[in-house]
Coordinates of C-alpha atoms in Angstrom, one line a residue:
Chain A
X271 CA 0.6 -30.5 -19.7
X272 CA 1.5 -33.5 -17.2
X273 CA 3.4 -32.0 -14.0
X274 CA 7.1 -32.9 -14.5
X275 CA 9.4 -35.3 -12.9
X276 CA 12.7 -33.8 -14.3
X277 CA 13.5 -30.3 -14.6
X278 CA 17.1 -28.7 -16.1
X279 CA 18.1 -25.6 -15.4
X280 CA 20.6 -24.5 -17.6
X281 CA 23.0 -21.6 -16.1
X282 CA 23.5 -21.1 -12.4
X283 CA 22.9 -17.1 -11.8
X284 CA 20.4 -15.7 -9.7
X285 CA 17.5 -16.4 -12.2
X286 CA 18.5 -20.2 -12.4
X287 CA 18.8 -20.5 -8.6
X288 CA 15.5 -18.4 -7.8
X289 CA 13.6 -20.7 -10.1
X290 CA 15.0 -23.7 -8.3
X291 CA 14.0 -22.4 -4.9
X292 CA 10.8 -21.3 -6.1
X293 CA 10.0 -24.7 -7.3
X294 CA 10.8 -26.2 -3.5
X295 CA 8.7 -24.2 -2.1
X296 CA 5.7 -24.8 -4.5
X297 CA 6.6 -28.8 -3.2
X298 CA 7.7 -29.6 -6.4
X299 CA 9.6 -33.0 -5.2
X300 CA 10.9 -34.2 -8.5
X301 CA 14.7 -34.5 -9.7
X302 CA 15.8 -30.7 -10.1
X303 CA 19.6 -30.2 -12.6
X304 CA 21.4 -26.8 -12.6
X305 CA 23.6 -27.0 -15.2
X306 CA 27.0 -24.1 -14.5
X307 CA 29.1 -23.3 -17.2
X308 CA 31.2 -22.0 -15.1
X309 CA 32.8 -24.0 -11.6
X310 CA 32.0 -23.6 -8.1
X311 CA 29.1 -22.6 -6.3
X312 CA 26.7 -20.1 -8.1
X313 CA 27.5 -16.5 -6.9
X314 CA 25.7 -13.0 -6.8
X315 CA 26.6 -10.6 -9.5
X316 CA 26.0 -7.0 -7.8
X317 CA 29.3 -7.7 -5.3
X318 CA 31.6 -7.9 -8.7
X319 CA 31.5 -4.9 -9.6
X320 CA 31.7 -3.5 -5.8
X321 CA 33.0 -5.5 -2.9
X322 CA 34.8 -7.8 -5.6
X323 CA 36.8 -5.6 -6.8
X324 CA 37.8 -3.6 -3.3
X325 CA 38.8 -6.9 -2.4
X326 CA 36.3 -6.4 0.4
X327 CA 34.7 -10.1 -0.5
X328 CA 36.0 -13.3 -1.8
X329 CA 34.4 -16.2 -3.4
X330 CA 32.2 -17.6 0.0
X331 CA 31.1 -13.7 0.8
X332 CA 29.4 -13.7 -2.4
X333 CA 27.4 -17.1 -3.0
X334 CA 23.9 -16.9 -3.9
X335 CA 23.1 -20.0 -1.7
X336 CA 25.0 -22.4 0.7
X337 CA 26.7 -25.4 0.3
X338 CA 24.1 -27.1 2.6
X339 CA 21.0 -25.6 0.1
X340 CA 21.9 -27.6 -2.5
X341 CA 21.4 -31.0 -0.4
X342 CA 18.8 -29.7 2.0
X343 CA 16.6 -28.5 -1.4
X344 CA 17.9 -31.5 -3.5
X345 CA 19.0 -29.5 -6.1
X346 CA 22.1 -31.6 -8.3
X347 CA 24.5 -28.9 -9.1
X348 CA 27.0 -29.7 -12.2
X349 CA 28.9 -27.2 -12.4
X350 CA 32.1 -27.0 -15.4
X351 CA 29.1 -28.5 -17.3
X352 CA 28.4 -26.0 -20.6
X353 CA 25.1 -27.6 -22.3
X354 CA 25.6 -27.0 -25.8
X355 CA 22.3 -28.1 -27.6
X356 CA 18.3 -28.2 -26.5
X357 CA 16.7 -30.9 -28.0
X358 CA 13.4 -29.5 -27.6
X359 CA 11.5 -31.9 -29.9
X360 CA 12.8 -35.2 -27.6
X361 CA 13.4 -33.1 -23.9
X362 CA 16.8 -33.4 -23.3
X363 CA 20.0 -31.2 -23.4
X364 CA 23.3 -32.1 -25.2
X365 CA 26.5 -31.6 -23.0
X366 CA 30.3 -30.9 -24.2
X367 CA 31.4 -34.9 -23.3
X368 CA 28.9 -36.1 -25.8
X369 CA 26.1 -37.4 -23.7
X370 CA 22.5 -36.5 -23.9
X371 CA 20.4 -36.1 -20.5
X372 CA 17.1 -36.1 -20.3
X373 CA 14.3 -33.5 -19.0
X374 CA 10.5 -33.1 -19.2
X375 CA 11.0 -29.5 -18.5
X376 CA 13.6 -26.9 -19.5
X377 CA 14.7 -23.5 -18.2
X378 CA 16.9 -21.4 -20.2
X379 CA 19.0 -18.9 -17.6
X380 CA 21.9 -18.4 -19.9
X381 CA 22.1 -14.5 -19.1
X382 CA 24.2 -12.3 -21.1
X383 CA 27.5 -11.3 -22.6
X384 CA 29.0 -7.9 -22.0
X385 CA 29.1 -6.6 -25.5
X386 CA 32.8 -6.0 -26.6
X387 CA 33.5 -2.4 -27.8
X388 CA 32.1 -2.5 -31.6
X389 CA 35.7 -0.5 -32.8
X390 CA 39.1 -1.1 -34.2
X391 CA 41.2 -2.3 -31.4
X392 CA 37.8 -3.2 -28.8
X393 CA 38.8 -7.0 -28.3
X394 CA 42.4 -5.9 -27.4
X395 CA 43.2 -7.8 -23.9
X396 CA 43.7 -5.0 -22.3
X397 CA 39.9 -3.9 -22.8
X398 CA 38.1 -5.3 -19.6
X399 CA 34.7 -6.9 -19.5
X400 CA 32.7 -7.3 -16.4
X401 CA 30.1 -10.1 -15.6
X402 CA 31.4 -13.2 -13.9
X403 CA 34.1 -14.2 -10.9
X404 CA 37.1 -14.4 -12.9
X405 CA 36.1 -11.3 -14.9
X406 CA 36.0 -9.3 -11.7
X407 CA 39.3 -11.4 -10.6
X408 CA 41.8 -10.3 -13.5
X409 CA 40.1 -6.6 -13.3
X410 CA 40.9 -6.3 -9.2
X411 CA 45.2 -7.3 -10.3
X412 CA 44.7 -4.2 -12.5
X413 CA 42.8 -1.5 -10.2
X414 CA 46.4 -0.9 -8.5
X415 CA 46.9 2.6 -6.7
X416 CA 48.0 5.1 -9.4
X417 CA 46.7 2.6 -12.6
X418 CA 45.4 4.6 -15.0
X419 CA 41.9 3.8 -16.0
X420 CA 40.1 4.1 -18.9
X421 CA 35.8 3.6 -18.3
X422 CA 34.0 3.4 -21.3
X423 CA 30.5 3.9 -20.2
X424 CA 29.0 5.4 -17.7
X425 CA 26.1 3.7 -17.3
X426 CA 25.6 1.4 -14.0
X427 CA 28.6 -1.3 -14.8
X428 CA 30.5 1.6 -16.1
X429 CA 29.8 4.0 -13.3
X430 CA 29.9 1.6 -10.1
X431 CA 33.4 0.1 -11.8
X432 CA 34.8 3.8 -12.1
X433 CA 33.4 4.6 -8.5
X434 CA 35.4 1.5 -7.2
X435 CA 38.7 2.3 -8.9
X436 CA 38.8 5.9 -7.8
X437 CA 38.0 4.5 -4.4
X438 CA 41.4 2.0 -4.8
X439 CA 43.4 4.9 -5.7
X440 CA 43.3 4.4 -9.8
X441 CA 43.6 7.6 -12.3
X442 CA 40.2 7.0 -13.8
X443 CA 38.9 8.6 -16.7
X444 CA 35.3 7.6 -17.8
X445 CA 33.8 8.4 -21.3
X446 CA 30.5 8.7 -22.1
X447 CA 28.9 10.4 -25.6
X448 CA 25.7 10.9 -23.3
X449 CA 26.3 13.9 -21.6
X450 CA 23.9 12.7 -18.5
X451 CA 23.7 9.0 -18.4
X452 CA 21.0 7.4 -17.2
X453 CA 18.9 10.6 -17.6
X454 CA 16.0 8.7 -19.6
X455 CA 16.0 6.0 -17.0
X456 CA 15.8 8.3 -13.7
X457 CA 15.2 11.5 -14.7
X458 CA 17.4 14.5 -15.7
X459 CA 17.8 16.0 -12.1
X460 CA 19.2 12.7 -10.3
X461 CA 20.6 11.6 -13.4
X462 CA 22.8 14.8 -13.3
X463 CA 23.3 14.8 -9.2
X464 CA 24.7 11.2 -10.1
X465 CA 26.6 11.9 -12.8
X466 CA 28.6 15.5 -11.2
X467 CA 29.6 12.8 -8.4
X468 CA 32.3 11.2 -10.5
X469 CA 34.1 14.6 -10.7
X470 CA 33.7 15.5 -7.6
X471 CA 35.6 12.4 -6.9
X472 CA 38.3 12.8 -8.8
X473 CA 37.2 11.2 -12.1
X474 CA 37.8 12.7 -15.2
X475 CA 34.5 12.7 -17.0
X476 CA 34.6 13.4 -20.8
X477 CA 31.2 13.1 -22.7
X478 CA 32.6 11.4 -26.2
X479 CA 32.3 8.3 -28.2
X480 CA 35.5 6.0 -28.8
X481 CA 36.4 5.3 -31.6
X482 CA 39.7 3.7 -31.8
X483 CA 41.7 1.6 -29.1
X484 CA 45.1 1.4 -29.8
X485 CA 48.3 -0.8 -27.8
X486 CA 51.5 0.7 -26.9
X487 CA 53.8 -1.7 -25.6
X488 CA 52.0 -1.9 -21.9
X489 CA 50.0 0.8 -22.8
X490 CA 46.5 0.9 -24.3
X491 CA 45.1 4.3 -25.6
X492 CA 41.6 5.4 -26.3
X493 CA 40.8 7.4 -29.6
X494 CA 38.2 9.4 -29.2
X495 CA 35.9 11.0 -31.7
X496 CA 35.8 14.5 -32.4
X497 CA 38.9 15.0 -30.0
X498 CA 42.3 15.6 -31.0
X499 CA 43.8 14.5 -27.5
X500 CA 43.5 10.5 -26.8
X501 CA 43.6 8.9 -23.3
X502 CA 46.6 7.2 -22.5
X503 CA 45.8 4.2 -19.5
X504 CA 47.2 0.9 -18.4
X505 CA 43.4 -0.4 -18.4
X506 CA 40.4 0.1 -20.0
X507 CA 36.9 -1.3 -18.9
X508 CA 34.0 -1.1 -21.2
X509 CA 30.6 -1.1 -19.5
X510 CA 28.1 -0.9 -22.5
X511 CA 25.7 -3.2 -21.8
X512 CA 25.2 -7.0 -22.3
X513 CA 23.6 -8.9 -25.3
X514 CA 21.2 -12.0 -24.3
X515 CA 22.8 -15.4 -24.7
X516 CA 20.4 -16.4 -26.7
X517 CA 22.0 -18.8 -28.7
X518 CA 21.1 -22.2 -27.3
X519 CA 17.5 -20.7 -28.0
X520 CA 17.8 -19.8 -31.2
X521 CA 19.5 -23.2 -32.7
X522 CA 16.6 -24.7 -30.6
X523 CA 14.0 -22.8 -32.7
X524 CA 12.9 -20.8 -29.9
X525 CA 11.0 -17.3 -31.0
X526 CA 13.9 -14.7 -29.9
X527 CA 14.0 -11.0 -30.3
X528 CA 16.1 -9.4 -28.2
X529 CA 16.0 -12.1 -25.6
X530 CA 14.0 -15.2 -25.4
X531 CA 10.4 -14.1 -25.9
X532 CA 8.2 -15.3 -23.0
X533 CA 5.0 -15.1 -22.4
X534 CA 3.4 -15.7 -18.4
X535 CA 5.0 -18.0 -16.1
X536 CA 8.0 -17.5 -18.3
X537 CA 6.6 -19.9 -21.2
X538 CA 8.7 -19.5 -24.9
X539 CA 7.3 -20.8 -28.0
X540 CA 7.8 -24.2 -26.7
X541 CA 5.6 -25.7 -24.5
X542 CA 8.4 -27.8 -22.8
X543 CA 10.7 -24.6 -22.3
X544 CA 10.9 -21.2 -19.8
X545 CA 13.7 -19.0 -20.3
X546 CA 14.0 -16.9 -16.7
X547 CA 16.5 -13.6 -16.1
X548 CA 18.8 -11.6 -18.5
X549 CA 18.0 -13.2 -21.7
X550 CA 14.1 -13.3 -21.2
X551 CA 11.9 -10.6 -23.0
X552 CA 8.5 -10.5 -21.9
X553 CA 6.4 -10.1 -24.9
X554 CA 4.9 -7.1 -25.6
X555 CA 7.7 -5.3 -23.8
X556 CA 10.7 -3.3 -25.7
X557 CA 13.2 -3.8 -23.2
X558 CA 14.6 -6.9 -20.8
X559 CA 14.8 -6.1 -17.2
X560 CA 18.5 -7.2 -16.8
X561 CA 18.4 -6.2 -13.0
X562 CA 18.6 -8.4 -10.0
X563 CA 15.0 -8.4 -9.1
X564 CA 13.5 -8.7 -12.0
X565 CA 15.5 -11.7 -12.1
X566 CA 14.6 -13.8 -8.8
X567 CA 11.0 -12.9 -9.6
X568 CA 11.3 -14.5 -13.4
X569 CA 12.4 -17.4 -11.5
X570 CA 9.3 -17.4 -9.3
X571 CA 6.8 -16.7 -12.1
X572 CA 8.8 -19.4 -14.0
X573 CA 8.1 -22.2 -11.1
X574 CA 4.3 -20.9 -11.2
X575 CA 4.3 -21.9 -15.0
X576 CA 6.0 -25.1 -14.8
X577 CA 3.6 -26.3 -12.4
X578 CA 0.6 -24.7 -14.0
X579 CA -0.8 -22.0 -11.0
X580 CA -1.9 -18.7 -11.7
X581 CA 1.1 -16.2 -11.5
X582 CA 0.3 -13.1 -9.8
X583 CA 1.3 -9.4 -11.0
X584 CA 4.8 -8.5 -10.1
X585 CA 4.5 -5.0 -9.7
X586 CA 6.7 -2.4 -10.9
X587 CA 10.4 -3.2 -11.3
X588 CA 13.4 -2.1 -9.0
X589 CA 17.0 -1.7 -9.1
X590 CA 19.8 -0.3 -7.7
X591 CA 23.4 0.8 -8.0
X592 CA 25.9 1.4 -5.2
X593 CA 28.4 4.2 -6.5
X594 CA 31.0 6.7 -4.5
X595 CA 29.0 5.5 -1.4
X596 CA 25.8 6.4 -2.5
X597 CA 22.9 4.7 -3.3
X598 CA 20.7 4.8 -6.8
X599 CA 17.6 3.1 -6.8
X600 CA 14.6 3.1 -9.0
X601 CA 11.2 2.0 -9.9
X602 CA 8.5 1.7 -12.0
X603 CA 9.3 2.7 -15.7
X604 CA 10.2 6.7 -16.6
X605 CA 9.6 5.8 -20.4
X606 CA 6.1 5.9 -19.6
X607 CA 5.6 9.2 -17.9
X608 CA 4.1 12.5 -19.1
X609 CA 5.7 14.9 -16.5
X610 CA 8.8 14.3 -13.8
X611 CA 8.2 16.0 -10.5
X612 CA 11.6 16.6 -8.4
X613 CA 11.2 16.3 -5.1
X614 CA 14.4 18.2 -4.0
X615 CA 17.5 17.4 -5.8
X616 CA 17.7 14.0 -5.0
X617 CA 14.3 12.3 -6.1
X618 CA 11.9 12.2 -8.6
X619 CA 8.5 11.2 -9.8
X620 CA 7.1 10.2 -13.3
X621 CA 3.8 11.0 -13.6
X622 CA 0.8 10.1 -16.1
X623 CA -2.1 11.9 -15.3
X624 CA -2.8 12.0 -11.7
X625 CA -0.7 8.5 -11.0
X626 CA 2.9 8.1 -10.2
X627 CA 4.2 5.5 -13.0
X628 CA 8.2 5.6 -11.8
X629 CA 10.2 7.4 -9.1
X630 CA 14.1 7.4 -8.7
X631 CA 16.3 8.7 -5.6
X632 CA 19.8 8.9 -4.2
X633 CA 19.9 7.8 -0.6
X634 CA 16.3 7.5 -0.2
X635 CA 16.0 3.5 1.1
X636 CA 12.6 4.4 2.9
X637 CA 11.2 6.7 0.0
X638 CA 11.3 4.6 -2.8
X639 CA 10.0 1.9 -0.9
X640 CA 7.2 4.5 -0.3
X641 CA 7.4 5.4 -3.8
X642 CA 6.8 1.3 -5.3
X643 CA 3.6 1.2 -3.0
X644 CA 2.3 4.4 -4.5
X645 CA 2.8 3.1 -7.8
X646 CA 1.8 -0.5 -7.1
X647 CA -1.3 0.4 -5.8
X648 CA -2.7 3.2 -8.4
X649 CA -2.3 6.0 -5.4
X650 CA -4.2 9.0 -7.1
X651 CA -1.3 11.8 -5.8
X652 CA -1.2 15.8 -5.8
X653 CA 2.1 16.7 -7.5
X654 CA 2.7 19.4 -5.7
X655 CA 3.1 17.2 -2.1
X656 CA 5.1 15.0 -4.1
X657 CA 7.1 17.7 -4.6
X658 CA 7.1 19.1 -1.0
X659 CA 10.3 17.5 1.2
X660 CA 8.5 18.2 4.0
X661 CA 5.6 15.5 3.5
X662 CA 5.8 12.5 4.4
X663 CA 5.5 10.3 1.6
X664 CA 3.8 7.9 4.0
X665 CA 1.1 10.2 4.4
X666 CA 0.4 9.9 0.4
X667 CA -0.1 6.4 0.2
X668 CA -2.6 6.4 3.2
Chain B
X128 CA 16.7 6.3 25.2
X129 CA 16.7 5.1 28.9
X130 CA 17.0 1.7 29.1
X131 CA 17.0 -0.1 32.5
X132 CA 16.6 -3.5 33.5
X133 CA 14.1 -5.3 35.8
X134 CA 13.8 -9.4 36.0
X135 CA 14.3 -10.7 32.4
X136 CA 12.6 -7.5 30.2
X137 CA 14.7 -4.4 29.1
X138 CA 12.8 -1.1 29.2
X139 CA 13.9 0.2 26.0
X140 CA 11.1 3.1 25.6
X141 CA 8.3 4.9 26.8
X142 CA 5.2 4.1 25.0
X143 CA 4.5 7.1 22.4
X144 CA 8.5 7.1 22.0
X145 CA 8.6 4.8 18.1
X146 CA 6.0 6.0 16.0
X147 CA 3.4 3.5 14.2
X148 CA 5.8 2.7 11.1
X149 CA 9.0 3.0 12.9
X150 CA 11.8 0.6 14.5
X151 CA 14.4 1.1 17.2
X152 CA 17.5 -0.7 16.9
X153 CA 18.7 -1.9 20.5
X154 CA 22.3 -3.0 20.6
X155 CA 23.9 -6.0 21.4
X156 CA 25.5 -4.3 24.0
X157 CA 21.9 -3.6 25.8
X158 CA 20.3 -7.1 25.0
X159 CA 23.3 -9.3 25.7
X160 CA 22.0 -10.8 22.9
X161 CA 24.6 -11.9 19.9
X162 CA 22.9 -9.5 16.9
X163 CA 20.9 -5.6 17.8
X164 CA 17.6 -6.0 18.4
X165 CA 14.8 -4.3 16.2
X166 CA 11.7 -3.4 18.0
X167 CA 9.4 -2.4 15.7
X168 CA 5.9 -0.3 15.7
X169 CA 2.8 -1.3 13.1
X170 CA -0.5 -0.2 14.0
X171 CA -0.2 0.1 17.5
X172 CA 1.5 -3.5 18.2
X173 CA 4.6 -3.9 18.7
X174 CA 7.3 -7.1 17.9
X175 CA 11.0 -7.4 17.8
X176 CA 13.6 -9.3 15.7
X177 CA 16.9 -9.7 15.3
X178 CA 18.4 -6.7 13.5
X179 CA 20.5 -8.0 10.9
X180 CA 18.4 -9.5 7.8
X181 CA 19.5 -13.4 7.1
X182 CA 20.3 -12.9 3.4
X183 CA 22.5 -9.8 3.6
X184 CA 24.4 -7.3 5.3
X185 CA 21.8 -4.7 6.2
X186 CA 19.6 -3.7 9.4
X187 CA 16.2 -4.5 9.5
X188 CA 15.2 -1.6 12.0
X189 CA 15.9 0.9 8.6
X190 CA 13.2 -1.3 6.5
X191 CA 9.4 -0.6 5.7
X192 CA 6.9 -1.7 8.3
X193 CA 3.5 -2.7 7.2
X194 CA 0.7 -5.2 7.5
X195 CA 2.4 -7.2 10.2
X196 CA 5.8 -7.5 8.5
X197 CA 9.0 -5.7 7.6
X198 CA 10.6 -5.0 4.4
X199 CA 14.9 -5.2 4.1
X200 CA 16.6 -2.0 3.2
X201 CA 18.8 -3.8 1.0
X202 CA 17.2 -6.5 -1.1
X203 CA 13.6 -5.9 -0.4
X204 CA 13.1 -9.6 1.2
X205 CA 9.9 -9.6 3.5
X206 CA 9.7 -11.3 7.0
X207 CA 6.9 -11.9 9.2
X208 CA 7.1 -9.3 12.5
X209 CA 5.6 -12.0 14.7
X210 CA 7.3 -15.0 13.7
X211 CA 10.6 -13.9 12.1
X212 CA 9.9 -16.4 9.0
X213 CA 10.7 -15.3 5.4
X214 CA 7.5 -14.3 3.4
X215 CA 9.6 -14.3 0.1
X216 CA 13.4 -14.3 -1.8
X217 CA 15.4 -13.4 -1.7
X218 CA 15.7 -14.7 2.3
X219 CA 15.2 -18.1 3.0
X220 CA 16.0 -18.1 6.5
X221 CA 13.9 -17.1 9.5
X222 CA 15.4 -13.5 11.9
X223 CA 14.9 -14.5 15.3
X224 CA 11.7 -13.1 17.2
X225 CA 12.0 -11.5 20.8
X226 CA 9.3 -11.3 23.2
X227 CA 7.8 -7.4 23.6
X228 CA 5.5 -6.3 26.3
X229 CA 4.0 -3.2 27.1
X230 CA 3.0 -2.3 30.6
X231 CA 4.3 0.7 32.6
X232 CA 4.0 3.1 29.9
X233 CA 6.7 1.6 28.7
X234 CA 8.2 -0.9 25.7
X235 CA 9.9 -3.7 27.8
X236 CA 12.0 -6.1 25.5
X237 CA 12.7 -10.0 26.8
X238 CA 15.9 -10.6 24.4
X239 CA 16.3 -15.1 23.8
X240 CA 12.5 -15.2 24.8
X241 CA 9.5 -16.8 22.0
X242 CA 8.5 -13.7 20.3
X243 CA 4.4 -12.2 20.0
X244 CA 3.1 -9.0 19.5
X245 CA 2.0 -6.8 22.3
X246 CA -0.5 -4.1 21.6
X247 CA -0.4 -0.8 23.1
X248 CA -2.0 -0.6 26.0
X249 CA -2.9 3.7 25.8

């Protein structure tokens, strides 16, 4: 295809604005759209459900790039603008005032929604959803010393929110029917150091489903299943996870399936449209990698693909989540190991056959990093000095 | 740490004092300089940045030091240990480079001045 002269980017999270960068700094010199549903400057996510929300950082403290970027990169930046149709066939996007702008090139960074509790009584407005400013905004009014808090899900939104509002001084109580959350993700032993933090916190930690949410007058109480006994709050937050905005995509006639399916460089079934962060599913793979990496490097591997150069392996994926003070982080993919190694209680290995395929820790900034070269680099490793504390990981990859 | 000061150069350790792989953070207080210092050790040469990473709140000194540069704790952005300059997102923004020598036995730090690296003399 012809290098383009007019690229959209349609949503303004990290994904959008990496892609944008990334295109700069390939010397892509041609007109460059982010279209924001949303107004204001584009902001980082991770802070919302932290700093956010212990009023620690407002709206400047969190944006993803400068005023001055968006003139220094030449990167036009309408925000308030919701695109509501792709017009893949003719390359252009349709806008909410009518009008119809054109682009040889489209990115799709629409991201997600948090999924609403599937129950009776889930889209009551007292239920909480977390992902953008003014999500995070009507949450903080509620996290008041002595609120009572309902967290429904304990995964990382869940757990980080619940973390935040027992550090304000809330009542929390978070529910969860998995007895260790995140076990299949980091591993039973950090999964359960993580998860025995909440209580010794403060939080109430119940291991059930919900099945019911029911008002009271200012009240809002939780049904659960199997339990006689329901919780009684001023707030609930449900933290279940997000499901790809994918519908610009689909009217489009894009192949989706659990995201936007992309192949390298970010490239959907259209030749003329990359889909970058949250919503994109790399084919081949079962899951999205909803995670802030994986999300700034779709928009460098997009860039790559729009101007036709090789993209390069990414390695293994990374996150982290910032809870009670601590620090979660993990790489690589546990799904895919045979055997977990614990190296003391506070980090694990995945193994398949004599290479390390994920490792998680708590706390463990220079391990992990450690950890990502081993696996990047196809480190043959003895399990048993995995296992010992006293080597230095280091040492291994040499 | 003994830190003393002769002309423009802090002595901020002996040689042998940060292993290959490790950073010391020197604070503003020492440098008179407006962020800590990192002086950093990878394979026997040794450079120095500012401290605090340009994309977020987090100390460079605590990253991983390899192959001439320095990974963030924080958000895993990469910058060069010579120059200072960003070698990928998310940082977009160069960390200052001091000027190291090494004579003396020592690790002698010139806060403000162009940054290089200075191999290890022993």
């Amino acid at each position: 295809m012809s290098l383009p002269r007019r690229i959209a980017v349609v949503g303004a999270g990290l994904a959008a604005v990496s892609t944008c960068d990334a295109l700069r700094a390939q010397g892509y010199d041609g007109e460059l759209t982010l279209y924001s549903a949303e107004r204001g400057l584009p902001y980082d996510r991770p802070p919302l459900s932290k700093d956010v929300l212990l009023g620690k950082a407002g709206r400047q403290d969190v944006l993803l790039r400068p005023e001055r970027w968006y003139e220094e990169r030449r990167v036009e930046l309408r925000d308030g603008t919701p695109v509501l149709e792709i017009r893949a066939h003719e390359g252009g996007l349709g806008l909410s005032d009518g009008s119809v702008v054109r682009a040889d090139r489209i990115v799709l960074a629409t991201g997600g929604t948090p999924r609403p509790l599937p129950i009776p009584g889930g889209d009551d407005p007292a239920v909480h959803l977390l992902r953008t400013w003014e999500d995070a905004e009507r949450l903080r009014e509620r996290l008041l010393p002595g609120a009572r808090v309902t967290v429904v899900g304990a995964g990382l939104i869940g757990a980080e929110t619940a973390a935040v509002a027992r550090a304000l001084g809330c009542e929390v109580t978070l529910v969860d029917p998995v007895p260790v959350p995140l076990a299949a993700v980091v591993g039973d032993t950090v999964a359960g150091a993580l998860h025995r933090r909440h209580a010794a916190e403060g939080i109430e930690v119940i291991t059930a489903g919900v099945e019911r949410v029911e008002r009271r007058s200012a009240e809002v109480v939780a049904h659960l299943v199997g339990h006689d006994e329901a919780l009684v709050a001023d707030t609930i937050v449900a933290g279940i996870g997000i499901r790809p905005a994918t519908e610009l995509a689909e009217r489009a006639g894009l192949h989706v399936g659990n995201g936007i399916v992309v192949g390298l460089g970010q490239r959907t079934s259209h030749p003329s449209i990359h889909a970058v962060g949250d919503v994109a599913r790399l084919d081949g793979h079962p899951v999205r990698h909803e995670h802030w990496e994986a999300a700034q490097r779709d928009g460098e591997a997009a860039a790559l693909g729009i101007l036709d150069r090789p993209v390069p392996d990414r390695g293994a994926p990374w996150f982290w989540s910032d809870r009670h003070g601590s620090r979660l982080e993990a790489v690589g993919s546990m799904a895919d190991a045979e055997r977990i190694v614990s190296r003391g209680a506070f980090m694990a290995f995945g193994l398949r056959g004599e290479r390390v395929v994920a490792a998680a820790a708590i706390d463990r900034v220079r391990d992990i990093k450690a950890a990502r070269r081993i696996i990047d680099r196809g480190v043959a490793v003895d399990a048993v000095r995995l296992a010992d504390e006293s080597v230095d990981l280091r040492g291994v990859l040499r | 740490m003994s830190t003393s000061i002769t002309g423009t150069g802090i002595r901020v350790a002996a040689e042998g004092d940060i292993e290959d792989g490790e950073a010391l953070k020197v604070p503003a207080e020492t440098t008179g300089h407006d962020d800590a210092i990192a002086v950093f050790h990878d394979g026997g040469t040794y450079y120095a940045l500012d401290d605090t990473c340009s994309h977020g709140q987090a100390s460079l000194s605590d990253g991983w030091i390899e192959g001439g540069e320095v990974e963030c704790p924080l958000h895993s952005a990469r910058f060069c240990l010579k120059s200072g300059e960003p070698q990928c997102m998310p940082a977009t923004a160069a960390v200052r480079a001091h000027r190291v020598e090494v004579h003396d036995g020592a690790i002698w730090l010139h806060p403000g001045a162009p940054g290089s690296g200075e191999e290890a003399t022993g």
